[in-house]
Coordinates of C-alpha atoms and ligand atoms in Angstrom, one line a residue:
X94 CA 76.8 -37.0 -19.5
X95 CA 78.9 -34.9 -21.2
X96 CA 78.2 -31.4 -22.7
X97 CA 76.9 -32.2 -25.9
X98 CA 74.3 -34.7 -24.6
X99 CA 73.1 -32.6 -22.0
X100 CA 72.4 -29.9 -24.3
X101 CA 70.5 -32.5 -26.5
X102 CA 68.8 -34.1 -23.8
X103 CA 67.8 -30.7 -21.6
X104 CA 66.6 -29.9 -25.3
X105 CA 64.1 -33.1 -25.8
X106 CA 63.2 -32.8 -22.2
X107 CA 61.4 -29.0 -23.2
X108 CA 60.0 -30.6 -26.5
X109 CA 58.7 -33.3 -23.9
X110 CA 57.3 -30.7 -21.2
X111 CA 55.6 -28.8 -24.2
X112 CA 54.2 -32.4 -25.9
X113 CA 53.2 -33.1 -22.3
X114 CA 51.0 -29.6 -21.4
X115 CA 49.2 -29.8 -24.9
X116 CA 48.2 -33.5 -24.7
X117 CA 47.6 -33.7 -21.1
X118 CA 43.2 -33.6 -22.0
X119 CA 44.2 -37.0 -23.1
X120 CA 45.3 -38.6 -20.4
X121 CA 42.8 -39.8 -17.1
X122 CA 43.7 -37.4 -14.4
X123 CA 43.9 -40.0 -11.4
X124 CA 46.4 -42.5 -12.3
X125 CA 44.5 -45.6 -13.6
X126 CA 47.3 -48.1 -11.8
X127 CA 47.4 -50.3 -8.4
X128 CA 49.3 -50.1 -5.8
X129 CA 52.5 -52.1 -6.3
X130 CA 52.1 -52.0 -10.3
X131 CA 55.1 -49.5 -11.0
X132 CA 57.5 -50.8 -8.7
X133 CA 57.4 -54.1 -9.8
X134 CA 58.8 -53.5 -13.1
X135 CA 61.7 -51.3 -11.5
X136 CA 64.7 -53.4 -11.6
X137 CA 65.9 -54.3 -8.0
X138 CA 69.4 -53.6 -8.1
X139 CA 71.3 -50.3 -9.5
X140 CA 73.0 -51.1 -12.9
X141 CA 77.0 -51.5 -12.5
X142 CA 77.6 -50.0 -15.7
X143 CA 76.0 -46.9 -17.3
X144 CA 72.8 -46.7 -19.6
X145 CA 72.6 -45.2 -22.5
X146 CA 69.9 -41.9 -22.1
X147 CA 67.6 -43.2 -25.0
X148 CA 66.6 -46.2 -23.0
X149 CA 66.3 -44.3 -19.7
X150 CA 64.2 -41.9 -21.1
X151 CA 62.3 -44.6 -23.0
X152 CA 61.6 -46.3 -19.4
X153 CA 60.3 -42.9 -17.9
X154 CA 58.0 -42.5 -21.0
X155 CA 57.0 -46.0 -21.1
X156 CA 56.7 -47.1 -17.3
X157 CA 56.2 -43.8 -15.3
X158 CA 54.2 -41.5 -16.7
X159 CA 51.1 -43.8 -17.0
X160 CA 51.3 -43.9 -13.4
X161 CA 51.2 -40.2 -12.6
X162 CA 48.3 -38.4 -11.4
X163 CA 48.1 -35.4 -13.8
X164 CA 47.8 -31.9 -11.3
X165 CA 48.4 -29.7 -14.7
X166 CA 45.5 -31.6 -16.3
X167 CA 42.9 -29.0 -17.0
X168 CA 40.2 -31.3 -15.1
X169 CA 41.7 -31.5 -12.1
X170 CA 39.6 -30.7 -10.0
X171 CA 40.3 -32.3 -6.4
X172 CA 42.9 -31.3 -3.3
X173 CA 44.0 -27.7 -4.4
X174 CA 45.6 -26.7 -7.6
X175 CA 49.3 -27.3 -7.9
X176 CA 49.9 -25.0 -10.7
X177 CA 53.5 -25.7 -12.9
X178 CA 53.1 -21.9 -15.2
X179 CA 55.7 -22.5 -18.2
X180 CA 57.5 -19.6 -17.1
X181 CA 58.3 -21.2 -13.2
X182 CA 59.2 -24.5 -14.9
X183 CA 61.4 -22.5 -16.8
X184 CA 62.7 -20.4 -14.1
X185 CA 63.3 -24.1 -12.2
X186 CA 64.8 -25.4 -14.8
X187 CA 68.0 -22.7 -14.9
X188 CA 67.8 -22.7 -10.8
X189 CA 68.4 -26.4 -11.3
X190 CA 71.4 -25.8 -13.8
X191 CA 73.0 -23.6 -11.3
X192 CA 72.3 -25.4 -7.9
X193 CA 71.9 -23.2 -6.2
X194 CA 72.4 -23.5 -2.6
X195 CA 71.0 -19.9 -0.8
X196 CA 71.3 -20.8 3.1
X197 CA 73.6 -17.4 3.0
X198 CA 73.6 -14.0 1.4
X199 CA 77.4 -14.6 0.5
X200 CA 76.6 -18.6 -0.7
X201 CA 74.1 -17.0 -3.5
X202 CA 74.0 -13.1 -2.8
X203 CA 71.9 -12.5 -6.3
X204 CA 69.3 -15.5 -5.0
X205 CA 68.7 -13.8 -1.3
X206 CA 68.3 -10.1 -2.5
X207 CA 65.9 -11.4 -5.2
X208 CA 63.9 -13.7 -2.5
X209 CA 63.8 -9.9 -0.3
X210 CA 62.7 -8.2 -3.3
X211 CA 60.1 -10.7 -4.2
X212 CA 58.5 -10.9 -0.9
X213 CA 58.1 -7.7 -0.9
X214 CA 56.6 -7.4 -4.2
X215 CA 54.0 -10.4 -2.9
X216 CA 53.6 -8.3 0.2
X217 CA 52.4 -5.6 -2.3
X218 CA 50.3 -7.7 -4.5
X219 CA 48.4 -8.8 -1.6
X220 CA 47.9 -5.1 -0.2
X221 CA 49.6 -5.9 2.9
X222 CA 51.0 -2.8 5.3
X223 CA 54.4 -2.6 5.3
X224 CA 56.1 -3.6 8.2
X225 CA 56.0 -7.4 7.2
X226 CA 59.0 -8.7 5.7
X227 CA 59.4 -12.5 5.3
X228 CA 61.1 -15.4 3.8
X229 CA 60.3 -18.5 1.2
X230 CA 59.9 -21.7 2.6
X231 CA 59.1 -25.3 1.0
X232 CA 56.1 -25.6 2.2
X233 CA 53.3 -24.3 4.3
X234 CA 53.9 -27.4 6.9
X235 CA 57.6 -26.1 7.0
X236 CA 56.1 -21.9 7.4
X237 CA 53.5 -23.5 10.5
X238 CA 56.0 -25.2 12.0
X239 CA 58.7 -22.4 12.1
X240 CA 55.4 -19.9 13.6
X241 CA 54.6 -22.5 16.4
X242 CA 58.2 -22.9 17.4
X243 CA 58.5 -18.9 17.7
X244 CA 55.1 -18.9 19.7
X245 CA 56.7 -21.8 21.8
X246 CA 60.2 -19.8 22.7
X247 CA 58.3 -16.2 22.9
X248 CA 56.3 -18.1 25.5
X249 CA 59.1 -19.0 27.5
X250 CA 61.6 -16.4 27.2
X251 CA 63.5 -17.8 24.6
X252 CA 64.6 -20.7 27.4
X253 CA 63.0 -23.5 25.3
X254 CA 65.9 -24.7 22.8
X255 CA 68.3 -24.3 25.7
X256 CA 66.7 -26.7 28.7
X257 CA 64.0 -28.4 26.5
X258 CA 60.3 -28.6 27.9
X259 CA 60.2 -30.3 31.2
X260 CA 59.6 -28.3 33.9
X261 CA 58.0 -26.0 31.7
X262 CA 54.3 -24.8 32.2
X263 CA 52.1 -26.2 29.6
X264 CA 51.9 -24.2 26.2
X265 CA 48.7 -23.8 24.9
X266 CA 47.9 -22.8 20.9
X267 CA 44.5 -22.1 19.9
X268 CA 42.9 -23.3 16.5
X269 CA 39.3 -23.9 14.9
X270 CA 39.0 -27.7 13.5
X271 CA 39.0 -26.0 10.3
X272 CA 42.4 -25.9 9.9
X273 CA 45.1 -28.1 8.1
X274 CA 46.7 -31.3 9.4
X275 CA 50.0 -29.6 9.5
X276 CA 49.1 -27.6 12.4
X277 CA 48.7 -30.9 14.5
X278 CA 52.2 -31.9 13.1
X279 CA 53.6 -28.4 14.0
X280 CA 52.2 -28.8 17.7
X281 CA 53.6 -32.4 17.4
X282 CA 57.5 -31.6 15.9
X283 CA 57.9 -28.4 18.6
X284 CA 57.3 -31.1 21.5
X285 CA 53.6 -28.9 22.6
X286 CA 51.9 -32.0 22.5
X287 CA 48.6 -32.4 20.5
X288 CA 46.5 -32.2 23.7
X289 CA 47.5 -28.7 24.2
X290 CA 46.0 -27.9 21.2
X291 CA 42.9 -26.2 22.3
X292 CA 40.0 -26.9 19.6
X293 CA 37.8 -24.0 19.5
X294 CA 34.5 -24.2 18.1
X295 CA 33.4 -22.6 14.7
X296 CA 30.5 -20.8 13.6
X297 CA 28.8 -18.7 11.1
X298 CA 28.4 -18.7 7.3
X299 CA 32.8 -19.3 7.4
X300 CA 32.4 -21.7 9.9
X301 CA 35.1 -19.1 11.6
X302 CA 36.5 -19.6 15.7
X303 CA 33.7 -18.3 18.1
X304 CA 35.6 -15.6 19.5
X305 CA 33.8 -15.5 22.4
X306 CA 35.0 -19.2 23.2
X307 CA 38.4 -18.6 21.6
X308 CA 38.9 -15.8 24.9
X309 CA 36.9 -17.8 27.9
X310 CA 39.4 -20.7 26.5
X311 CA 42.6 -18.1 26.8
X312 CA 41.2 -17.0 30.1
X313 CA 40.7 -20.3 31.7
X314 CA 43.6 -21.6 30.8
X315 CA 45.5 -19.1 32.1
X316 CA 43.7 -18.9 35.6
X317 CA 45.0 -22.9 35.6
X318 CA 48.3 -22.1 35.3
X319 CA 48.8 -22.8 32.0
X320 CA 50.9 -20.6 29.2
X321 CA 49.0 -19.5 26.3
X322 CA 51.0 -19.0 23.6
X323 CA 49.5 -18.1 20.2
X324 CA 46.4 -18.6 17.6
X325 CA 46.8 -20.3 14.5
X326 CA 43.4 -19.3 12.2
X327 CA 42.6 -19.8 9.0
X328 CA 41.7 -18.1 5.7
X329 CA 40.3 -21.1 3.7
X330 CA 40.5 -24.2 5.2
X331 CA 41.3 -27.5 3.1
X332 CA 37.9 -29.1 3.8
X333 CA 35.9 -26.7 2.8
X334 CA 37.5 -23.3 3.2
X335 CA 36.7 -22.7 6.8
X336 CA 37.8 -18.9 7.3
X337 CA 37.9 -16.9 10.6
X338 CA 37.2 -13.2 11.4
X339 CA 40.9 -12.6 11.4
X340 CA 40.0 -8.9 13.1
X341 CA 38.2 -10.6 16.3
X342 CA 40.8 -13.2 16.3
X343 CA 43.7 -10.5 16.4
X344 CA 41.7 -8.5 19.3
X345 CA 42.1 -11.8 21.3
X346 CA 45.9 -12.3 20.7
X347 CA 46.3 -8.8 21.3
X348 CA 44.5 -8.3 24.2
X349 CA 46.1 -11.7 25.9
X350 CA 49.4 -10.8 24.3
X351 CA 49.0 -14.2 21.9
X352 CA 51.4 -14.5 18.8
X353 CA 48.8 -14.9 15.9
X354 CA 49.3 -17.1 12.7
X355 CA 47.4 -17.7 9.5
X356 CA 47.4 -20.3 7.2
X357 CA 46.0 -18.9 4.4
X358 CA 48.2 -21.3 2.0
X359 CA 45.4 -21.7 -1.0
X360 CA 43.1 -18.8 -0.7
X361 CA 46.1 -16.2 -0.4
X362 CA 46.6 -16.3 -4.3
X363 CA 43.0 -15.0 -4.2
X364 CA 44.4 -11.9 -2.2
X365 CA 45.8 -10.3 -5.4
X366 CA 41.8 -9.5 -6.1
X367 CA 40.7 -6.6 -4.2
X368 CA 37.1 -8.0 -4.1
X369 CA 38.4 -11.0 -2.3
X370 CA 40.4 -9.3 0.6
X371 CA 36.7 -8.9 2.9
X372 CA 38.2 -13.0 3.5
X373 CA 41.0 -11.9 5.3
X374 CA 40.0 -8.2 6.9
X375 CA 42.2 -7.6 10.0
X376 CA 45.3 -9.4 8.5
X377 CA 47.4 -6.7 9.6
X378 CA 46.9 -7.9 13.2
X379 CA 48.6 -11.6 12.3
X380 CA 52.0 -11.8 13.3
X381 CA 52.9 -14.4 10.8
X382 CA 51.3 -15.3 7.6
X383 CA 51.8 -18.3 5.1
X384 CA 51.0 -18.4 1.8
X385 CA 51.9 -21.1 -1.0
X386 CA 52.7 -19.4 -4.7
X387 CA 52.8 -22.6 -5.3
X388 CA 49.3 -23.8 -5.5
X389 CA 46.8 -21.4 -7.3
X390 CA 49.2 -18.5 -8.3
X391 CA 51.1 -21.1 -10.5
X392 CA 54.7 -20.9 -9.2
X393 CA 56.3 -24.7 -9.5
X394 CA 56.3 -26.5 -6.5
X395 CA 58.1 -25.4 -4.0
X396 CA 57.5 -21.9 -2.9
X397 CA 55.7 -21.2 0.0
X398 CA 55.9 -17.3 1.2
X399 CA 55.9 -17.0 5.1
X400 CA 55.4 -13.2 5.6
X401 CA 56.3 -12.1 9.7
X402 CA 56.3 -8.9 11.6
X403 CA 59.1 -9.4 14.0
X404 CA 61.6 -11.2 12.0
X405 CA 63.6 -11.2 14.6
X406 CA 61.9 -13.3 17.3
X407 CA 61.8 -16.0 14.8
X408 CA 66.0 -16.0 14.1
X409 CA 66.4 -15.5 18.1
X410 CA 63.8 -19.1 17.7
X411 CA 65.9 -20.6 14.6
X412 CA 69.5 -19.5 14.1
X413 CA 72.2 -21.4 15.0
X414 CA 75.5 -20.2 14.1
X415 CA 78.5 -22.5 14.2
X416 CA 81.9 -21.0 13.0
X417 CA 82.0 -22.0 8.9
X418 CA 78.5 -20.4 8.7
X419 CA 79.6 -16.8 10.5
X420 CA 79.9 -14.3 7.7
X421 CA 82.2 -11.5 8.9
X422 CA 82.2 -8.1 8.7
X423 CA 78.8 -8.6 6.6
X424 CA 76.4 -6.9 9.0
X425 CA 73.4 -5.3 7.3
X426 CA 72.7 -8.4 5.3
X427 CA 70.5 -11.4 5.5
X428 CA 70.8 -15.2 5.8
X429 CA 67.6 -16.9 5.2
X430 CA 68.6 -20.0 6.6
X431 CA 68.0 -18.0 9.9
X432 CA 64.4 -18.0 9.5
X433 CA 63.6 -21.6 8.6
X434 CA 64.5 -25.4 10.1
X435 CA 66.8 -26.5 6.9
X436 CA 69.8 -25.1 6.6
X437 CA 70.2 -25.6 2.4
X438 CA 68.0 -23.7 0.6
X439 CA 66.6 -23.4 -3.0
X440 CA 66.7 -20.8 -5.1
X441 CA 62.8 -19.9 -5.2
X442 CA 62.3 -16.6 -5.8
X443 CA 63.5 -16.8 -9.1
X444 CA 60.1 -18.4 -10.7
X445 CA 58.5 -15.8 -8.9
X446 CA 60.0 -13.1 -10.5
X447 CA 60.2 -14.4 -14.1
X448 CA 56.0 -15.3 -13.0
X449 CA 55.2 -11.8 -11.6
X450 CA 56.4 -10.7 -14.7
X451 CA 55.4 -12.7 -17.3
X452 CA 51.8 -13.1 -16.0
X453 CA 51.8 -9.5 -14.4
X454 CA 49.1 -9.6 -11.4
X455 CA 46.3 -8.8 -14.0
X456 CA 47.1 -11.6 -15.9
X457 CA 46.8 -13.5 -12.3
X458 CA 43.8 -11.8 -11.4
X459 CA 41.8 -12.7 -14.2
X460 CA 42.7 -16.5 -14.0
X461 CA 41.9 -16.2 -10.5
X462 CA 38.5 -14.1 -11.1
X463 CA 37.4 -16.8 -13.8
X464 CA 37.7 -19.9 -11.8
X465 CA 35.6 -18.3 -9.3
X466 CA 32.8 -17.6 -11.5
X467 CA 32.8 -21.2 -13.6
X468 CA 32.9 -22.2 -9.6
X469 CA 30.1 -20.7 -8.4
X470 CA 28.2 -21.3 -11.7
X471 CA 28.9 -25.0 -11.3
X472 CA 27.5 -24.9 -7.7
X473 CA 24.5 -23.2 -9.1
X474 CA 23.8 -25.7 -11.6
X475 CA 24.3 -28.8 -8.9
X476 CA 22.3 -27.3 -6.7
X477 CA 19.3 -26.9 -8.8
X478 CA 19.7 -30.6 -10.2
X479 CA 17.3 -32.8 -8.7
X480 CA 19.3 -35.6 -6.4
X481 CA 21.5 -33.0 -5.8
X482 CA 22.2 -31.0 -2.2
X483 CA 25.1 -27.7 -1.5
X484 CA 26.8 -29.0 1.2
X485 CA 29.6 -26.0 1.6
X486 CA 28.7 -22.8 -0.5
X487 CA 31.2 -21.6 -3.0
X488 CA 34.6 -20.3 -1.0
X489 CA 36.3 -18.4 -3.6
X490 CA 36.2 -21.7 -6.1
X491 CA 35.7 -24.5 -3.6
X492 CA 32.5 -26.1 -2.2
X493 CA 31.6 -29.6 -1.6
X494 CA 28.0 -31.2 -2.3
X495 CA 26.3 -34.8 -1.9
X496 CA 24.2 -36.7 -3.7
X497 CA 21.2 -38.4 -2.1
X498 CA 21.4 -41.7 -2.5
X499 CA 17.9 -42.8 -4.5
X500 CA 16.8 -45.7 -2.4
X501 CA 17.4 -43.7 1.0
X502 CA 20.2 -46.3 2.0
X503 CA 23.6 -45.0 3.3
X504 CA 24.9 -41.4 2.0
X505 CA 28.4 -41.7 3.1
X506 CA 28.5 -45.4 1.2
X507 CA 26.8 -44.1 -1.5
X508 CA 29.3 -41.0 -1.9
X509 CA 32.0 -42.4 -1.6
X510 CA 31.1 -44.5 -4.1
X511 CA 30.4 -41.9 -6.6
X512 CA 33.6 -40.2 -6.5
X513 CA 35.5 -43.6 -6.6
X514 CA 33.7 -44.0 -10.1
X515 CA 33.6 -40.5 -11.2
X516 CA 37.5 -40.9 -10.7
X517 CA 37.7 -43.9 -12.3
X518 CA 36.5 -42.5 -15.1
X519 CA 39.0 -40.8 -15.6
X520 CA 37.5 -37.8 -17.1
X521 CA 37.6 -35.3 -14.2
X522 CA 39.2 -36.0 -10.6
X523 CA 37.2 -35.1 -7.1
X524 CA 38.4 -35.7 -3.8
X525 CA 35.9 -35.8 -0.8
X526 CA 35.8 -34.7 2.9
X527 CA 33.9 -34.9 6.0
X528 CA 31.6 -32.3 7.1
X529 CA 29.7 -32.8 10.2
X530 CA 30.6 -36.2 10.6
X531 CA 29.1 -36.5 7.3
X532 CA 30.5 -37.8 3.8
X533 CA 31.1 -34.6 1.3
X534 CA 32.6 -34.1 -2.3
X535 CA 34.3 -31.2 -2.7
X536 CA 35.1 -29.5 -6.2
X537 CA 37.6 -26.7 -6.6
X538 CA 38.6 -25.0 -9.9
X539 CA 42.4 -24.0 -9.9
X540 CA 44.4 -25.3 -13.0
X541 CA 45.9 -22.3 -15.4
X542 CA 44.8 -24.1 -18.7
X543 CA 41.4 -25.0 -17.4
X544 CA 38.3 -23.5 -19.6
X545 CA 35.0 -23.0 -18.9
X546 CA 34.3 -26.2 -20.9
X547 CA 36.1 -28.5 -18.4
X548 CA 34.2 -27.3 -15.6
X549 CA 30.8 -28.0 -17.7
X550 CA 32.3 -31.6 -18.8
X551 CA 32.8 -31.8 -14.9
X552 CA 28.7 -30.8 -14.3
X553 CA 28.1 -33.3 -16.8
X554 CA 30.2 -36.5 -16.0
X555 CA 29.2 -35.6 -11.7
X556 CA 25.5 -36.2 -13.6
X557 CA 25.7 -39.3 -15.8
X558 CA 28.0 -41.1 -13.0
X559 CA 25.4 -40.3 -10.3
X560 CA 22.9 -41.5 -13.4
X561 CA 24.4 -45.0 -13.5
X562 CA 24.6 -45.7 -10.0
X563 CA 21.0 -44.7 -9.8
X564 CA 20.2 -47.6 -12.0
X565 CA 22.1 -50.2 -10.2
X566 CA 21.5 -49.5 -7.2
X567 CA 22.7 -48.7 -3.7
X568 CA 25.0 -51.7 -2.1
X569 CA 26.6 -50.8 0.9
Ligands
LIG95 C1 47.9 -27.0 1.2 C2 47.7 -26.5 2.5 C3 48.6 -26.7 3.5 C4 49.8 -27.5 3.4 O1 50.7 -27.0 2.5 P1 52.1 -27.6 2.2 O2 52.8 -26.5 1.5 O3 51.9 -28.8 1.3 O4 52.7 -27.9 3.5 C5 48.3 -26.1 4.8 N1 47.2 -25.4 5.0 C6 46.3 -25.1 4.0 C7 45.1 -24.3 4.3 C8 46.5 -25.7 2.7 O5 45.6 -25.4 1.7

């Protein structure tokens, strides 16, 4: 492609990304296709000679997109958001022209000293004490995983990387079975082993860690030899927004000198609301916290802020410097590769900064305080339909409910089957969970160009799909 194309087709590809966002109500949310469908109409082999653009972009129009699930659709309304703001694609789009590669300060000085900036300028947003500093990784999963491996290494005097873990006492890391899947793959990937993840029970309205157990389960552990070695807790689980009381949680690590994590990845964004913070009160006790930009505050995917305390125990875990990475005579400065597993890094901060600004944090706030409300108003209404139960109270914008199935035959069956037809629908898309064993839908408002409107066409398709099943009946 050649200069002159690239500026026509980088041109059509923003027409297309602007077509795309205003028709996007148009379009079922949940891909409509089956499994196999798209790739049997790729062509098995890589061309030997070059396509012209028109038909490739013809091809992406024609055999892709109708098998994408739409996460900007304003009805989306399962998982978490993944919010794509204009102004982050935009941002993405110029990181992408540049490739950038920021493992270094010198490989992209500008792209590291904005990435400090702008983690401090979260820090801020989410009222945060100074004294945290931090670092943009891909993804939560990647943020977890870094925090376990430093809990790991602090355990054992930094002797872990060097003679592996045999021999080793037992590490033990504590977490409610509220939180997210990637803390099992964190405990996997740092070689702790899943059954040293100590489950601690939950109670209360937040369905938080009882403390009490969390510290008889510290203490007995230790008193069997075993090496405690942090707390991951959580500030709005995935399920259902499970949240602990982050201040009890942090007298525990304190007091058994236990490197605390939370994975607040979705209900961070929230944090830019002051009314919101009561969710994560004592937050200043964590030693490492993640939070994704890149679900509800709308930066593109990726951008996932880890914010830490003591930076430095988790380069002393992660840095590895071989000769053509030692950059002389540059002390003072930072290398973010230092503070995370991969080595190359993308240029993120830069769709945070042109989104800070664009949106400022009021503009944030108010998306953030709206889908709360048309949250909690949808939950209201749901609950006082007949048929209808609450099965999680509103958590910031997520709660899950059930419907009774009519005939009294099997609720699980029967729910699943009503979100397998509200979604093949089309109209809205739902995703369920389990809670207590038991079969759940859960709803969560998230997407920037949702309206009110969409969460009442939600209320009303949950309704008339629940309606129809009524009529024919429960199979299971
Ligand atoms: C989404 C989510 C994750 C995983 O985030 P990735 O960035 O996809 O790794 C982890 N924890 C919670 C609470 C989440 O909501």
């Amino acid at each position: 492609m050649d200069s002159r194309e690239f500026r026509e087709w980088s041109r059509r590809a923003a027409e297309w990304g602007a077509d795309y966002r205003e028709t996007l109500r148009e379009h079922p949310v949940r891909a409509q296709t089956r499994p196999g469908e798209i790739a049997a109409r790729i062509e098995n082999a890589p061309p030997e000679h070059g396509e012209p653009m028109e038909r490739i972009f013809a091809d992406f129009e024609e055999m892709i997109l109708p098998g994408m699930t739409h996460w900007q659709h304003p009805r989306f309304f399962a998982y978490f958001p993944a919010n794509a703001a204009p102004v982050s694609v935009v941002a993405e789009y110029l990181v992408t022209a540049m490739a950038a590669q920021c493992m270094l300060w010198q490989t992209s000085p500008a792209a590291t000293e904005l990435e400090t900036a702008m983690i401090d300028w979260v820090r801020q947003a989410l009222a945060l004490p100074t004294g945290f500093s931090g670092v943009i990784q891909d993804s939560a999963s990647s943020a977890t995983l870094a925090a376990v491996l430093t809990m790991r290494e602090r355990a054992l005097s930094w002797q872990g990387n060097a003679n592996g873990l045999a021999g080793m006492k037992p590490i033990r890391i504590y977490a409610s079975n509220q939180v997210h899947t990637s803390i099992d793959r964190a405990i996997w990937v740092s070689g702790i082993g899943e059954a040293n993840l100590v489950r601690i029970p939950t109670k209360g309205r937040w369905r938080g860690m009882d403390v009490a157990a969390l510290e008889a389960a510290v203490v007995a552990d230790k008193e069997a030899g075993l090496l405690p070695a942090g707390i991951v807790a959580c500030v709005g689980g995935t399920s259902i927004g499970g949240t602990d009381d982050l201040a009890s949680v942090a007298d525990v690590a304190r007091r058994h000198g236990l490197y605390l994590h939370v994975d607040a990845a979705w209900a961070g964004a929230a944090m830019i609301c002051p009314e919101f913070r009561h969710f994560w009160q004592g937050i200043e006790g964590a030693d490492s916290i993640v939070f994704n930009p890149h679900k509800w505050l709308g930066a593109q995917f990726d951008c996932s802020v880890q914010f830490v305390k003591d930076p430095d125990s988790q380069v002393k875990t992660l840095a590895i410097q071989p000769e053509y990475l030692k950059t002389h005579g540059k002390d003072g400065i930072v290398n973010y590769s230092e503070w995370s597993v991969p080595l190359g890094r993308r240029f993120r901060a830069l769709k945070l900064w042109f989104l800070l600004r664009a949106h400022g944090l009021e503009g944030l706030r108010a998306m953030i305080r709206d889908h709360v409300r048309w949250s909690e108003k949808l939950a209201q209404r749901i609950s006082e339909t007949p048929g209808f139960e609450i099965v999680s109270e509103p958590m910031l914008s997520l709660f899950s409910f059930r419907h009774i199935p009519p005939a009294g035959g099997d609720s699980d069956a029967h729910n699943q089957r009503l979100v397998d037809r509200i979604n093949d629908d089309g109209r809205i898309y739902l995703t369920q969970t389990r809670v207590d064993g038991q079969l759940a839908i859960r709803f969560q408002a998230g997407q920037f160009d949702a309206t009110e409107a969409d969460v009442d066409e939600a209320y009303d398709t949950i309704v008339r799909v629940a309606a129809m099943l009524d009529q024919v009946g429960v199979v299971t």
